[in-house]
Short mmCIF file of N, CA and C in Angstrom, two decimals:
data_model
loop_
_atom_site.label_atom_id
_atom_site.label_comp_id
_atom_site.label_asym_id
_atom_site.label_seq_id
_atom_site.Cartn_x
_atom_site.Cartn_y
_atom_site.Cartn_z
N UNK O 241 0.66 -11.65 6.12
CA UNK O 241 0.23 -11.74 7.50
C UNK O 241 0.21 -10.36 8.15
N UNK O 242 -0.64 -10.14 9.14
CA UNK O 242 -0.67 -8.85 9.81
C UNK O 242 0.71 -8.49 10.34
N UNK O 243 1.06 -7.23 10.26
CA UNK O 243 2.35 -6.76 10.75
C UNK O 243 3.45 -6.81 9.71
N UNK O 244 3.20 -7.39 8.56
CA UNK O 244 4.20 -7.47 7.50
C UNK O 244 3.93 -6.37 6.50
N UNK O 245 4.97 -5.79 6.01
CA UNK O 245 4.86 -4.65 5.11
C UNK O 245 5.67 -4.95 3.86
N UNK O 246 5.12 -4.67 2.70
CA UNK O 246 5.87 -4.82 1.45
C UNK O 246 6.30 -3.44 0.99
N UNK O 247 7.57 -3.29 0.72
CA UNK O 247 8.12 -2.03 0.27
C UNK O 247 8.50 -2.15 -1.20
N UNK O 248 8.01 -1.27 -2.03
CA UNK O 248 8.34 -1.31 -3.44
C UNK O 248 9.19 -0.08 -3.74
N UNK O 249 10.39 -0.31 -4.20
CA UNK O 249 11.31 0.78 -4.52
C UNK O 249 11.74 0.61 -5.97
N UNK O 250 12.28 1.68 -6.58
CA UNK O 250 12.65 1.58 -8.00
C UNK O 250 13.63 0.45 -8.31
N UNK O 251 14.58 0.18 -7.42
CA UNK O 251 15.61 -0.81 -7.75
C UNK O 251 15.29 -2.20 -7.23
N UNK O 252 14.46 -2.30 -6.21
CA UNK O 252 14.19 -3.62 -5.64
C UNK O 252 12.90 -3.59 -4.85
N UNK O 253 12.44 -4.76 -4.52
CA UNK O 253 11.26 -4.90 -3.68
C UNK O 253 11.63 -5.79 -2.52
N UNK O 254 11.26 -5.41 -1.32
CA UNK O 254 11.54 -6.24 -0.16
C UNK O 254 10.28 -6.39 0.66
N UNK O 255 10.15 -7.53 1.25
CA UNK O 255 9.09 -7.72 2.24
C UNK O 255 9.79 -7.74 3.58
N UNK O 256 9.24 -7.07 4.55
CA UNK O 256 9.90 -7.01 5.84
C UNK O 256 8.86 -6.96 6.93
N UNK O 257 9.32 -7.15 8.13
CA UNK O 257 8.45 -7.03 9.28
C UNK O 257 9.21 -6.28 10.37
N UNK O 258 8.49 -5.60 11.26
CA UNK O 258 9.18 -4.93 12.36
C UNK O 258 9.84 -5.97 13.25
N UNK O 259 11.04 -5.68 13.72
CA UNK O 259 11.70 -6.59 14.64
C UNK O 259 11.64 -6.01 16.05
N UNK O 260 12.12 -6.75 17.00
CA UNK O 260 12.04 -6.30 18.39
C UNK O 260 12.85 -5.04 18.65
N UNK O 261 13.94 -4.83 17.91
CA UNK O 261 14.77 -3.66 18.16
C UNK O 261 14.33 -2.44 17.34
N UNK O 262 13.16 -2.53 16.68
CA UNK O 262 12.63 -1.40 15.93
C UNK O 262 13.09 -1.33 14.49
N UNK O 263 14.10 -2.12 14.13
CA UNK O 263 14.56 -2.14 12.75
C UNK O 263 13.74 -3.14 11.97
N UNK O 264 13.76 -3.01 10.66
CA UNK O 264 13.01 -3.95 9.82
C UNK O 264 13.87 -5.16 9.52
N UNK O 265 13.29 -6.34 9.63
CA UNK O 265 13.97 -7.58 9.28
C UNK O 265 13.59 -7.91 7.84
N UNK O 266 14.57 -7.92 6.95
CA UNK O 266 14.29 -8.17 5.54
C UNK O 266 14.02 -9.65 5.30
N UNK O 267 13.04 -9.92 4.46
CA UNK O 267 12.68 -11.30 4.14
C UNK O 267 13.09 -11.70 2.74
N UNK O 268 12.96 -10.78 1.79
CA UNK O 268 13.26 -11.15 0.41
C UNK O 268 13.52 -9.89 -0.39
N UNK O 269 14.39 -10.00 -1.36
CA UNK O 269 14.65 -8.91 -2.29
C UNK O 269 14.75 -9.50 -3.68
N UNK O 270 14.15 -8.84 -4.64
CA UNK O 270 14.19 -9.34 -6.01
C UNK O 270 13.99 -8.18 -6.96
N UNK O 271 14.25 -8.41 -8.22
CA UNK O 271 14.05 -7.38 -9.23
C UNK O 271 12.57 -7.09 -9.39
N UNK O 272 12.19 -5.81 -9.59
CA UNK O 272 10.78 -5.45 -9.67
C UNK O 272 9.99 -6.18 -10.74
N UNK O 273 10.57 -6.43 -11.90
CA UNK O 273 9.81 -7.07 -12.98
C UNK O 273 9.29 -8.44 -12.57
N UNK O 274 10.05 -9.16 -11.75
CA UNK O 274 9.61 -10.48 -11.32
C UNK O 274 8.78 -10.43 -10.05
N UNK O 275 8.94 -9.38 -9.26
CA UNK O 275 8.27 -9.31 -7.97
C UNK O 275 6.88 -8.69 -8.07
N UNK O 276 6.68 -7.73 -8.94
CA UNK O 276 5.38 -7.05 -8.98
C UNK O 276 4.21 -8.01 -9.18
N UNK O 277 4.27 -8.95 -10.14
CA UNK O 277 3.16 -9.90 -10.25
C UNK O 277 3.03 -10.77 -9.00
N UNK O 278 4.16 -11.13 -8.39
CA UNK O 278 4.12 -11.93 -7.17
C UNK O 278 3.50 -11.14 -6.03
N UNK O 279 3.81 -9.88 -5.95
CA UNK O 279 3.26 -9.01 -4.91
C UNK O 279 1.73 -8.96 -5.04
N UNK O 280 1.24 -8.77 -6.24
CA UNK O 280 -0.21 -8.75 -6.47
C UNK O 280 -0.83 -10.10 -6.15
N UNK O 281 -0.14 -11.19 -6.49
CA UNK O 281 -0.65 -12.52 -6.18
C UNK O 281 -0.74 -12.74 -4.68
N UNK O 282 0.22 -12.21 -3.92
CA UNK O 282 0.17 -12.34 -2.46
C UNK O 282 -1.04 -11.63 -1.88
N UNK O 283 -1.36 -10.46 -2.41
CA UNK O 283 -2.56 -9.75 -1.95
C UNK O 283 -3.80 -10.60 -2.23
N UNK O 284 -3.89 -11.13 -3.45
CA UNK O 284 -5.05 -11.94 -3.82
C UNK O 284 -5.13 -13.22 -2.97
N UNK O 285 -3.98 -13.83 -2.69
CA UNK O 285 -3.95 -15.04 -1.87
C UNK O 285 -4.40 -14.74 -0.44
N UNK O 286 -3.93 -13.63 0.13
CA UNK O 286 -4.34 -13.26 1.49
C UNK O 286 -5.85 -13.03 1.55
N UNK O 287 -6.37 -12.37 0.54
CA UNK O 287 -7.82 -12.14 0.52
C UNK O 287 -8.60 -13.45 0.46
N UNK O 288 -8.09 -14.41 -0.32
CA UNK O 288 -8.74 -15.73 -0.38
C UNK O 288 -8.71 -16.41 0.99
N UNK O 289 -7.58 -16.32 1.68
CA UNK O 289 -7.48 -16.93 3.02
C UNK O 289 -8.45 -16.28 4.00
N UNK O 290 -8.61 -14.98 3.91
CA UNK O 290 -9.50 -14.29 4.84
C UNK O 290 -10.96 -14.51 4.50
N UNK O 291 -11.26 -14.80 3.25
CA UNK O 291 -12.64 -14.90 2.79
C UNK O 291 -13.19 -16.33 2.84
N UNK O 292 -12.40 -17.30 2.44
CA UNK O 292 -12.90 -18.66 2.22
C UNK O 292 -12.44 -19.62 3.31
N UNK O 293 -13.32 -20.59 3.62
CA UNK O 293 -13.00 -21.65 4.58
C UNK O 293 -13.49 -22.98 4.05
N UNK O 294 -12.70 -23.84 3.54
CA UNK O 294 -11.26 -23.70 3.33
C UNK O 294 -10.98 -22.85 2.08
N UNK O 295 -9.77 -22.34 2.01
CA UNK O 295 -9.37 -21.50 0.88
C UNK O 295 -8.52 -22.29 -0.10
N UNK O 296 -8.77 -22.02 -1.36
CA UNK O 296 -7.96 -22.57 -2.44
C UNK O 296 -7.53 -21.41 -3.32
N UNK O 297 -6.27 -21.37 -3.69
CA UNK O 297 -5.76 -20.31 -4.56
C UNK O 297 -4.78 -20.95 -5.52
N UNK O 298 -4.97 -20.67 -6.80
CA UNK O 298 -4.08 -21.22 -7.83
C UNK O 298 -3.59 -20.08 -8.70
N UNK O 299 -2.36 -19.68 -8.45
CA UNK O 299 -1.76 -18.61 -9.23
C UNK O 299 -0.38 -19.01 -9.71
N UNK O 300 0.26 -18.12 -10.45
CA UNK O 300 1.60 -18.40 -10.96
C UNK O 300 2.65 -18.37 -9.85
N UNK O 301 2.39 -17.61 -8.78
CA UNK O 301 3.39 -17.42 -7.74
C UNK O 301 2.99 -18.02 -6.40
N UNK O 302 1.70 -18.19 -6.19
CA UNK O 302 1.18 -18.72 -4.93
C UNK O 302 0.12 -19.76 -5.25
N UNK O 303 0.23 -20.91 -4.60
CA UNK O 303 -0.77 -21.96 -4.79
C UNK O 303 -1.01 -22.65 -3.46
N UNK O 304 -2.28 -22.87 -3.15
CA UNK O 304 -2.62 -23.71 -2.02
C UNK O 304 -4.01 -24.27 -2.23
N UNK O 305 -4.25 -25.43 -1.62
CA UNK O 305 -5.52 -26.15 -1.75
C UNK O 305 -6.10 -26.38 -0.36
N UNK O 306 -7.36 -26.04 -0.20
CA UNK O 306 -8.11 -26.33 1.00
C UNK O 306 -7.35 -26.00 2.29
N UNK O 307 -6.90 -24.77 2.38
CA UNK O 307 -6.17 -24.28 3.55
C UNK O 307 -7.13 -23.50 4.45
N UNK O 308 -7.01 -23.73 5.74
CA UNK O 308 -7.80 -22.99 6.70
C UNK O 308 -6.93 -21.91 7.34
N UNK O 309 -7.47 -20.73 7.43
CA UNK O 309 -6.81 -19.61 8.11
C UNK O 309 -7.65 -19.34 9.36
N UNK O 310 -7.18 -19.83 10.49
CA UNK O 310 -7.98 -19.76 11.71
C UNK O 310 -7.90 -18.42 12.43
N UNK O 311 -6.98 -17.60 12.08
CA UNK O 311 -6.91 -16.26 12.65
C UNK O 311 -7.24 -15.28 11.55
N UNK O 312 -8.51 -14.98 11.43
CA UNK O 312 -8.98 -14.07 10.38
C UNK O 312 -9.17 -12.67 10.96
N UNK O 313 -8.98 -11.65 10.13
CA UNK O 313 -9.28 -10.29 10.60
C UNK O 313 -10.75 -10.18 11.00
N UNK O 314 -11.04 -9.39 11.99
CA UNK O 314 -12.41 -9.19 12.45
C UNK O 314 -13.21 -8.41 11.42
N UNK O 315 -12.56 -7.48 10.77
CA UNK O 315 -13.22 -6.62 9.80
C UNK O 315 -13.61 -7.41 8.55
N UNK O 316 -14.86 -7.31 8.10
CA UNK O 316 -15.27 -8.02 6.89
C UNK O 316 -14.38 -7.66 5.69
N UNK O 317 -14.00 -8.65 4.93
CA UNK O 317 -13.15 -8.40 3.77
C UNK O 317 -11.67 -8.42 4.09
N UNK O 318 -11.32 -8.43 5.36
CA UNK O 318 -9.92 -8.48 5.76
C UNK O 318 -9.33 -7.11 6.01
N UNK O 319 -8.05 -7.10 6.16
CA UNK O 319 -7.29 -5.88 6.45
C UNK O 319 -7.12 -5.09 5.15
N UNK O 320 -7.34 -3.78 5.18
CA UNK O 320 -7.16 -3.00 3.95
C UNK O 320 -5.69 -2.96 3.52
N UNK O 321 -5.49 -3.01 2.22
CA UNK O 321 -4.15 -2.89 1.67
C UNK O 321 -3.94 -1.47 1.16
N UNK O 322 -2.94 -0.80 1.71
CA UNK O 322 -2.55 0.52 1.23
C UNK O 322 -1.31 0.31 0.37
N UNK O 323 -1.42 0.66 -0.89
CA UNK O 323 -0.34 0.44 -1.83
C UNK O 323 0.58 1.65 -1.80
N UNK O 324 1.86 1.40 -1.57
CA UNK O 324 2.85 2.46 -1.51
C UNK O 324 3.60 2.58 -2.82
N UNK O 325 4.29 3.70 -2.99
CA UNK O 325 5.07 3.94 -4.18
C UNK O 325 4.54 5.14 -4.93
N UNK O 326 5.41 5.81 -5.63
CA UNK O 326 5.02 7.04 -6.33
C UNK O 326 4.97 6.88 -7.84
N UNK O 327 5.19 5.68 -8.33
CA UNK O 327 5.25 5.46 -9.77
C UNK O 327 3.87 5.23 -10.37
N UNK O 328 3.80 5.28 -11.69
CA UNK O 328 2.57 4.94 -12.40
C UNK O 328 2.17 3.49 -12.11
N UNK O 329 3.15 2.61 -12.05
CA UNK O 329 2.86 1.19 -11.78
C UNK O 329 2.24 1.03 -10.40
N UNK O 330 2.75 1.75 -9.41
CA UNK O 330 2.16 1.68 -8.06
C UNK O 330 0.73 2.20 -8.08
N UNK O 331 0.49 3.26 -8.84
CA UNK O 331 -0.87 3.81 -8.94
C UNK O 331 -1.81 2.80 -9.60
N UNK O 332 -1.33 2.11 -10.62
CA UNK O 332 -2.16 1.08 -11.26
C UNK O 332 -2.48 -0.05 -10.28
N UNK O 333 -1.48 -0.49 -9.51
CA UNK O 333 -1.72 -1.54 -8.50
C UNK O 333 -2.75 -1.07 -7.48
N UNK O 334 -2.64 0.19 -7.06
CA UNK O 334 -3.60 0.72 -6.10
C UNK O 334 -5.01 0.73 -6.69
N UNK O 335 -5.12 1.09 -7.95
CA UNK O 335 -6.42 1.11 -8.60
C UNK O 335 -7.01 -0.27 -8.77
N UNK O 336 -6.16 -1.28 -8.93
CA UNK O 336 -6.64 -2.65 -9.12
C UNK O 336 -6.89 -3.39 -7.81
N UNK O 337 -6.04 -3.15 -6.79
CA UNK O 337 -6.09 -4.01 -5.60
C UNK O 337 -6.11 -3.27 -4.27
N UNK O 338 -5.86 -2.00 -4.25
CA UNK O 338 -5.72 -1.32 -2.97
C UNK O 338 -6.99 -0.72 -2.41
N UNK O 339 -7.00 -0.58 -1.10
CA UNK O 339 -8.04 0.20 -0.43
C UNK O 339 -7.53 1.59 -0.11
N UNK O 340 -6.27 1.81 -0.40
CA UNK O 340 -5.67 3.11 -0.17
C UNK O 340 -4.36 3.23 -0.92
N UNK O 341 -3.84 4.44 -0.95
CA UNK O 341 -2.60 4.75 -1.65
C UNK O 341 -1.76 5.62 -0.74
N UNK O 342 -0.49 5.26 -0.59
CA UNK O 342 0.43 6.03 0.24
C UNK O 342 1.73 6.25 -0.54
N UNK O 343 1.73 7.27 -1.40
CA UNK O 343 2.96 7.55 -2.14
C UNK O 343 3.99 8.22 -1.24
N UNK O 344 5.22 8.10 -1.60
CA UNK O 344 6.32 8.67 -0.82
C UNK O 344 7.13 9.55 -1.75
N UNK O 345 7.54 10.70 -1.29
CA UNK O 345 8.31 11.67 -2.06
C UNK O 345 7.55 12.01 -3.34
N UNK O 346 6.44 12.71 -3.17
CA UNK O 346 5.60 13.07 -4.30
C UNK O 346 5.07 14.49 -4.13
N UNK O 347 5.06 15.24 -5.19
CA UNK O 347 4.52 16.60 -5.16
C UNK O 347 3.00 16.55 -5.29
N UNK O 348 2.32 17.62 -4.94
CA UNK O 348 0.86 17.65 -5.14
C UNK O 348 0.46 17.44 -6.60
N UNK O 349 1.21 18.02 -7.53
CA UNK O 349 0.89 17.83 -8.95
C UNK O 349 1.03 16.38 -9.38
N UNK O 350 2.12 15.73 -8.93
CA UNK O 350 2.31 14.32 -9.28
C UNK O 350 1.27 13.45 -8.58
N UNK O 351 0.87 13.83 -7.36
CA UNK O 351 -0.18 13.09 -6.67
C UNK O 351 -1.47 13.14 -7.49
N UNK O 352 -1.83 14.31 -7.98
CA UNK O 352 -3.05 14.44 -8.79
C UNK O 352 -2.97 13.54 -10.03
N UNK O 353 -1.79 13.47 -10.65
CA UNK O 353 -1.63 12.61 -11.83
C UNK O 353 -1.77 11.14 -11.46
N UNK O 354 -1.18 10.73 -10.33
CA UNK O 354 -1.29 9.33 -9.91
C UNK O 354 -2.73 8.98 -9.56
N UNK O 355 -3.45 9.91 -8.95
CA UNK O 355 -4.85 9.65 -8.62
C UNK O 355 -5.70 9.51 -9.87
N UNK O 356 -5.36 10.25 -10.91
CA UNK O 356 -6.06 10.07 -12.19
C UNK O 356 -5.81 8.66 -12.74
N UNK O 357 -4.58 8.18 -12.60
CA UNK O 357 -4.24 6.82 -13.02
C UNK O 357 -5.02 5.80 -12.20
N UNK O 358 -5.10 6.02 -10.89
CA UNK O 358 -5.85 5.11 -10.01
C UNK O 358 -7.31 5.06 -10.43
N UNK O 359 -7.92 6.22 -10.65
CA UNK O 359 -9.33 6.26 -11.04
C UNK O 359 -9.55 5.56 -12.39
N UNK O 360 -8.69 5.82 -13.35
CA UNK O 360 -8.83 5.21 -14.68
C UNK O 360 -8.65 3.70 -14.61
N UNK O 361 -7.67 3.25 -13.85
CA UNK O 361 -7.41 1.81 -13.72
C UNK O 361 -8.58 1.12 -13.03
N UNK O 362 -9.09 1.72 -11.96
CA UNK O 362 -10.23 1.13 -11.25
C UNK O 362 -11.46 1.09 -12.15
N UNK O 363 -11.71 2.16 -12.89
CA UNK O 363 -12.87 2.21 -13.78
C UNK O 363 -12.76 1.13 -14.86
N UNK O 364 -11.57 0.97 -15.43
CA UNK O 364 -11.38 -0.04 -16.48
C UNK O 364 -11.59 -1.45 -15.95
N UNK O 365 -11.32 -1.64 -14.65
CA UNK O 365 -11.50 -2.96 -14.03
C UNK O 365 -12.90 -3.12 -13.45
N UNK O 366 -13.73 -2.09 -13.56
CA UNK O 366 -15.07 -2.15 -12.99
C UNK O 366 -15.07 -2.14 -11.48
N UNK O 367 -14.08 -1.49 -10.91
CA UNK O 367 -13.88 -1.50 -9.46
C UNK O 367 -14.28 -0.16 -8.86
N UNK O 368 -15.01 -0.19 -7.77
CA UNK O 368 -15.40 1.02 -7.06
C UNK O 368 -14.26 1.49 -6.16
N UNK O 369 -14.10 2.79 -6.05
CA UNK O 369 -13.11 3.34 -5.13
C UNK O 369 -13.78 3.94 -3.89
N UNK O 370 -15.02 3.51 -3.63
CA UNK O 370 -15.70 3.98 -2.43
C UNK O 370 -14.89 3.56 -1.20
N UNK O 371 -14.62 4.51 -0.33
CA UNK O 371 -13.84 4.24 0.87
C UNK O 371 -12.34 4.26 0.66
N UNK O 372 -11.88 4.48 -0.57
CA UNK O 372 -10.46 4.53 -0.89
C UNK O 372 -9.84 5.74 -0.19
N UNK O 373 -8.68 5.56 0.40
CA UNK O 373 -8.03 6.61 1.16
C UNK O 373 -6.66 6.94 0.57
N UNK O 374 -6.30 8.22 0.61
CA UNK O 374 -5.01 8.67 0.09
C UNK O 374 -4.26 9.38 1.22
N UNK O 375 -3.09 8.86 1.54
CA UNK O 375 -2.27 9.36 2.64
C UNK O 375 -1.00 9.98 2.09
N UNK O 376 -0.63 11.15 2.58
CA UNK O 376 0.64 11.78 2.18
C UNK O 376 1.40 12.26 3.40
N UNK O 377 2.70 12.35 3.23
CA UNK O 377 3.59 12.93 4.24
C UNK O 377 4.35 14.04 3.53
N UNK O 378 3.92 15.29 3.69
CA UNK O 378 4.56 16.39 2.97
C UNK O 378 6.07 16.47 3.16
N UNK O 379 6.56 16.13 4.35
CA UNK O 379 8.00 16.23 4.61
C UNK O 379 8.80 15.17 3.86
N UNK O 380 8.15 14.15 3.30
CA UNK O 380 8.90 13.20 2.47
C UNK O 380 9.26 13.84 1.15
N UNK O 381 8.45 14.80 0.73
CA UNK O 381 8.72 15.48 -0.54
C UNK O 381 9.63 16.69 -0.32
N UNK O 382 9.35 17.45 0.74
CA UNK O 382 10.17 18.62 1.05
C UNK O 382 10.34 18.68 2.57
N UNK O 383 11.56 18.46 3.03
CA UNK O 383 11.85 18.42 4.46
C UNK O 383 11.30 19.67 5.17
N UNK O 384 10.60 19.43 6.26
CA UNK O 384 10.05 20.52 7.05
C UNK O 384 8.76 21.09 6.53
N UNK O 385 8.16 20.47 5.51
CA UNK O 385 7.00 21.06 4.84
C UNK O 385 5.66 20.68 5.47
N UNK O 386 5.66 19.83 6.48
CA UNK O 386 4.40 19.38 7.05
C UNK O 386 3.57 20.54 7.58
N UNK O 387 4.20 21.58 8.06
CA UNK O 387 3.46 22.71 8.64
C UNK O 387 3.21 23.83 7.63
N UNK O 388 3.54 23.60 6.37
CA UNK O 388 3.28 24.56 5.31
C UNK O 388 1.82 24.40 4.86
N UNK O 389 0.94 25.28 5.37
CA UNK O 389 -0.48 25.14 5.10
C UNK O 389 -0.82 25.22 3.61
N UNK O 390 -0.08 26.01 2.87
CA UNK O 390 -0.31 26.09 1.42
C UNK O 390 -0.05 24.74 0.76
N UNK O 391 1.02 24.08 1.16
CA UNK O 391 1.34 22.77 0.60
C UNK O 391 0.32 21.73 1.06
N UNK O 392 -0.06 21.76 2.32
CA UNK O 392 -1.06 20.82 2.82
C UNK O 392 -2.38 20.99 2.05
N UNK O 393 -2.77 22.24 1.81
CA UNK O 393 -4.00 22.48 1.03
C UNK O 393 -3.85 21.96 -0.40
N UNK O 394 -2.66 22.10 -0.97
CA UNK O 394 -2.43 21.61 -2.34
C UNK O 394 -2.57 20.08 -2.38
N UNK O 395 -2.07 19.40 -1.37
CA UNK O 395 -2.26 17.94 -1.29
C UNK O 395 -3.74 17.60 -1.15
N UNK O 396 -4.44 18.34 -0.28
CA UNK O 396 -5.88 18.10 -0.11
C UNK O 396 -6.61 18.31 -1.43
N UNK O 397 -6.30 19.39 -2.12
CA UNK O 397 -6.95 19.70 -3.39
C UNK O 397 -6.62 18.65 -4.46
N UNK O 398 -5.44 18.04 -4.35
CA UNK O 398 -5.05 16.98 -5.30
C UNK O 398 -5.78 15.67 -5.01
N UNK O 399 -6.32 15.52 -3.79
CA UNK O 399 -7.07 14.31 -3.47
C UNK O 399 -6.65 13.59 -2.21
N UNK O 400 -5.66 14.10 -1.49
CA UNK O 400 -5.25 13.44 -0.24
C UNK O 400 -6.30 13.67 0.83
N UNK O 401 -6.54 12.64 1.63
CA UNK O 401 -7.48 12.81 2.73
C UNK O 401 -6.89 12.43 4.08
N UNK O 402 -5.60 12.05 4.09
CA UNK O 402 -4.91 11.76 5.34
C UNK O 402 -3.52 12.36 5.26
N UNK O 403 -3.04 12.83 6.41
CA UNK O 403 -1.74 13.49 6.48
C UNK O 403 -0.91 12.79 7.55
N UNK O 404 0.31 12.45 7.21
CA UNK O 404 1.24 11.86 8.17
C UNK O 404 2.11 12.97 8.74
N UNK O 405 2.25 12.96 10.04
CA UNK O 405 3.14 13.89 10.72
C UNK O 405 4.05 13.05 11.59
N UNK O 406 5.35 13.14 11.37
CA UNK O 406 6.31 12.41 12.18
C UNK O 406 6.48 13.14 13.52
N UNK O 407 6.68 12.38 14.57
CA UNK O 407 6.80 12.97 15.91
C UNK O 407 7.90 14.01 15.96
N UNK O 408 9.02 13.77 15.28
CA UNK O 408 10.12 14.73 15.34
C UNK O 408 9.76 16.08 14.71
N UNK O 409 8.73 16.11 13.86
CA UNK O 409 8.33 17.36 13.21
C UNK O 409 7.60 18.29 14.16
N UNK O 410 7.06 17.75 15.24
CA UNK O 410 6.28 18.56 16.19
C UNK O 410 7.18 19.43 17.06
N UNK O 411 8.44 19.14 17.10
CA UNK O 411 9.36 19.92 17.95
C UNK O 411 9.27 19.47 19.39
N UNK O 412 9.78 20.35 20.25
CA UNK O 412 9.83 20.00 21.68
C UNK O 412 8.54 20.26 22.38
#
């Protein structure tokens, strides 16, 4: 659902949503081996709900028959999914199902390697990456690095097309 974010970390995966006090309210935590296929199934199920009226989805983790989703995104195809994570597995998921990639704590060299994985995975699946976006936050990799123009250029050269700047990095 809109406003919900899935976080994939090396030790666990959680789905959460912003709460009223600004903290994330955790919904579920499970081991990655069992959650990764479920996470991909949730993306596929959401796309079915946004696309079909009524929607039917039959998967190993999500199943529904003739369900109507009356609040659909205005944008054709639904809301874009930006796949987070810095691992090879996250890059493969982005290549298969994402409209964007947002790795966290990644160097420009590792970003270039993950983007090669994304391109190869998408090509093998016959999937176009037209409109695919890559977002980085330099300070997640090296604190205070957002204003390092050499590093920002290295991310751009590696394939990033969006830059995150946290408000606290701007100073007073």
